[in-house]
Amino acid sequence: LSMHIIIYRIQRDVEELVAQGNMRPHLGVVLVGDDPASRTYVRNKTRAASILGSDMIVRPSSVSQEELLELIDKMNRDWRVSGLLVQLPLPAGLKCTAFE
């Protein structure tokens, strides 16, 4: 299937769900640092997810573990966010196991 057909089907399905009284899906994406490959990958992901609703939050590689955990906790508690993605790899000094 072409990407346009897939996007059309997803849009149609989402609109049907919303018309039935369900919430519109919303993806929260967290990118830490300035890794060019990660930035491109996340940009493409959020572009594709924009039909559902998405936010890309970028933090500098100097962000502390505590600040990152607070951001993730805040997004987890946001009723509008139905999915959360933390882009890996994280910069040196940040542990992804802290999110488990």
PDB file of C-alpha atoms in Angstrom, residues 30-35 57-61 87 89-91:
ATOM      1  CA  VAL A  30      11.078  13.532  23.955  1.00  0.00           C
ATOM      2  CA  LEU A  31      14.424  14.089  22.254  1.00  0.00           C
ATOM      3  CA  VAL A  32      17.484  14.877  24.350  1.00  0.00           C
ATOM      4  CA  GLY A  33      20.626  16.257  22.747  1.00  0.00           C
ATOM      5  CA  ASP A  34      21.501  17.094  19.186  1.00  0.00           C
ATOM      6  CA  ASP A  35      22.307  13.760  17.559  1.00  0.00           C
ATOM      7  CA  ILE A  57       9.904  18.214  23.149  1.00  0.00           C
ATOM      8  CA  VAL A  58      13.619  18.828  22.712  1.00  0.00           C
ATOM      9  CA  ARG A  59      15.972  19.191  25.658  1.00  0.00           C
ATOM     10  CA  PRO A  60      19.707  19.956  25.517  1.00  0.00           C
ATOM     11  CA  SER A  61      22.199  17.188  26.228  1.00  0.00           C
ATOM     12  CA  GLN A  87      14.141   8.730  21.719  1.00  0.00           C
ATOM     13  CA  PRO A  89      20.182   6.806  22.485  1.00  0.00           C
ATOM     14  CA  LEU A  90      20.294   9.272  25.340  1.00  0.00           C
ATOM     15  CA  PRO A  91      23.427  11.399  25.787  1.00  0.00           C
TER      16      PRO A  91
END
